[in-house]
Tab-separated table of C-alpha atoms in Angstrom:
chain	number	residue	atom	x	y	z
A	29	MET	CA	213.389	27.488	16.807
A	30	SER	CA	216.070	29.154	17.990
A	31	GLN	CA	219.760	28.265	17.082
A	32	GLU	CA	219.965	27.807	20.669
A	33	ASN	CA	218.184	24.548	20.594
A	34	ASP	CA	219.729	23.546	17.099
A	35	LEU	CA	221.929	20.070	17.393
A	36	ASN	CA	225.170	19.469	15.951
A	37	LEU	CA	224.815	16.492	14.213
A	38	PRO	CA	227.950	14.729	11.838
A	39	PRO	CA	227.619	15.258	8.399
A	40	LEU	CA	226.066	12.200	6.881
A	41	ASN	CA	227.396	12.482	2.989
A	42	GLN	CA	230.378	13.910	3.183
A	43	ALA	CA	232.735	10.356	2.689
A	44	ASP	CA	235.983	11.893	3.915
A	45	LEU	CA	234.940	13.143	7.607
A	46	SER	CA	234.808	10.886	10.414
A	47	PHE	CA	232.889	12.632	13.474
A	48	ASP	CA	234.744	12.995	17.085
A	49	ARG	CA	231.424	12.731	19.017
A	50	ASP	CA	233.675	13.755	22.184
A	51	ASN	CA	234.304	17.072	20.502
A	52	ALA	CA	231.338	17.285	18.044
A	53	LYS	CA	233.487	18.465	15.619
A	54	PRO	CA	234.995	16.764	12.415
A	55	ASP	CA	237.791	14.367	12.819
A	56	ARG	CA	240.265	13.929	9.762
A	57	SER	CA	242.571	11.497	11.747
A	58	GLY	CA	240.446	8.015	12.003
A	59	PRO	CA	238.672	5.965	9.900
A	60	VAL	CA	235.129	6.945	7.997
A	61	PRO	CA	232.510	4.907	9.290
A	62	VAL	CA	229.789	3.659	7.460
A	63	LYS	CA	226.366	5.458	8.092
A	64	THR	CA	222.812	3.520	7.622
A	65	ALA	CA	219.175	4.300	8.551
A	66	GLU	CA	220.015	2.036	12.153
A	67	ASP	CA	221.928	5.042	13.009
A	68	LEU	CA	218.849	7.147	13.023
A	69	GLU	CA	216.734	3.950	14.820
A	70	GLN	CA	216.726	6.761	17.963
A	71	VAL	CA	214.590	9.274	16.657
A	72	PHE	CA	212.108	6.403	14.550
A	73	ASP	CA	209.711	6.950	17.922
A	74	VAL	CA	209.729	10.720	18.013
A	75	PRO	CA	206.459	12.111	17.639
A	76	VAL	CA	205.866	14.762	14.890
A	77	THR	CA	202.386	16.536	13.627
A	78	VAL	CA	202.007	16.663	10.022
A	79	SER	CA	199.540	19.440	8.802
A	80	ALA	CA	197.941	20.430	5.621
A	81	VAL	CA	196.531	23.690	5.325
A	82	LEU	CA	194.344	24.453	2.636
A	83	GLY	CA	193.921	28.211	3.671
A	84	SER	CA	192.603	30.246	6.429
A	85	SER	CA	189.988	32.940	7.165
A	86	LYS	CA	189.277	35.875	10.242
A	87	MET	CA	185.815	36.029	11.734
A	88	ALA	CA	184.208	36.988	14.698
A	89	VAL	CA	184.004	34.794	18.029
A	90	GLY	CA	180.297	35.079	17.576
A	91	ASP	CA	180.012	33.989	13.506
A	92	MET	CA	182.381	31.347	14.451
A	93	LEU	CA	179.707	29.616	16.959
A	94	GLN	CA	177.368	29.727	14.629
A	95	ILE	CA	179.122	27.076	12.085
A	96	VAL	CA	177.171	23.857	11.620
A	97	PRO	CA	178.188	20.780	9.228
A	98	GLY	CA	177.657	21.908	5.885
A	99	THR	CA	178.455	25.568	6.301
A	100	VAL	CA	181.058	26.780	3.347
A	101	LEU	CA	183.833	29.246	5.096
A	102	GLU	CA	185.523	31.785	2.291
A	103	LEU	CA	189.776	31.176	2.624
A	104	ASP	CA	192.216	33.228	1.883
A	105	ARG	CA	192.994	31.158	-1.428
A	106	ARG	CA	192.015	30.332	-4.786
A	107	VAL	CA	190.975	26.777	-6.327
A	108	GLY	CA	194.718	25.388	-7.811
A	109	GLU	CA	196.830	27.627	-5.759
A	110	ALA	CA	199.425	25.520	-3.456
A	111	ILE	CA	198.791	24.602	-0.212
A	112	ASP	CA	201.445	24.751	2.892
A	113	ILE	CA	202.655	21.405	4.931
A	114	PHE	CA	203.698	22.445	7.885
A	115	VAL	CA	205.666	19.782	10.576
A	116	ASN	CA	205.113	20.677	14.604
A	117	GLU	CA	203.783	24.087	13.600
A	118	ARG	CA	207.030	24.969	11.153
A	119	LEU	CA	206.266	25.445	7.078
A	120	VAL	CA	208.388	22.536	5.631
A	121	ALA	CA	206.687	22.630	2.144
A	122	ARG	CA	204.019	23.376	-0.689
A	123	GLY	CA	201.983	21.249	-2.680
A	124	GLU	CA	198.747	20.484	-4.256
A	125	VAL	CA	195.975	18.349	-3.265
A	126	VAL	CA	195.380	14.844	-5.061
A	127	VAL	CA	193.265	11.699	-4.965
A	128	VAL	CA	194.628	8.342	-4.914
A	129	GLU	CA	192.220	5.529	-4.641
A	130	ASP	CA	189.343	7.419	-3.141
A	131	ARG	CA	191.692	8.923	-0.629
A	132	LEU	CA	192.952	12.476	-0.337
A	133	GLY	CA	196.712	13.220	-0.669
A	134	VAL	CA	199.135	16.072	-1.059
A	135	THR	CA	202.110	15.820	-3.956
A	136	MET	CA	205.034	18.388	-2.769
A	137	THR	CA	205.832	20.960	-5.594
A	138	GLU	CA	208.213	23.144	-3.309
A	139	ILE	CA	210.349	21.874	-0.216
A	140	ILE	CA	210.960	24.888	2.129
A	141	LYS	CA	214.735	25.627	3.297
A	142	ALA	CA	215.033	26.422	6.876
A	143	ASP	CA	216.315	30.025	7.848
A	144	ARG	CA	219.251	29.850	10.230
């Protein structure tokens, strides 16, 4: 994501600042608004794609076309190594695969900070 697409959002955890939405900068003169989950309601329906990537492999197209159910592919990671977690194709965390009530899940072990 480029910097030109970044949004200037108000600080949510700084009690000494209110936010002047017209000028998109902190305003110290007005009362401090109380922030609630309802302030984020407009983003609740924004679709996101979450992917947990176990590993990757490179192969020729001809070999890929011969893959059938039950084929074992060698990945570039070892058993027990952290997997990558992507949100909208952007790496956001690393984690471990876990089994919870006969279902697979992921426990996040590391959050990846965005480079700006």
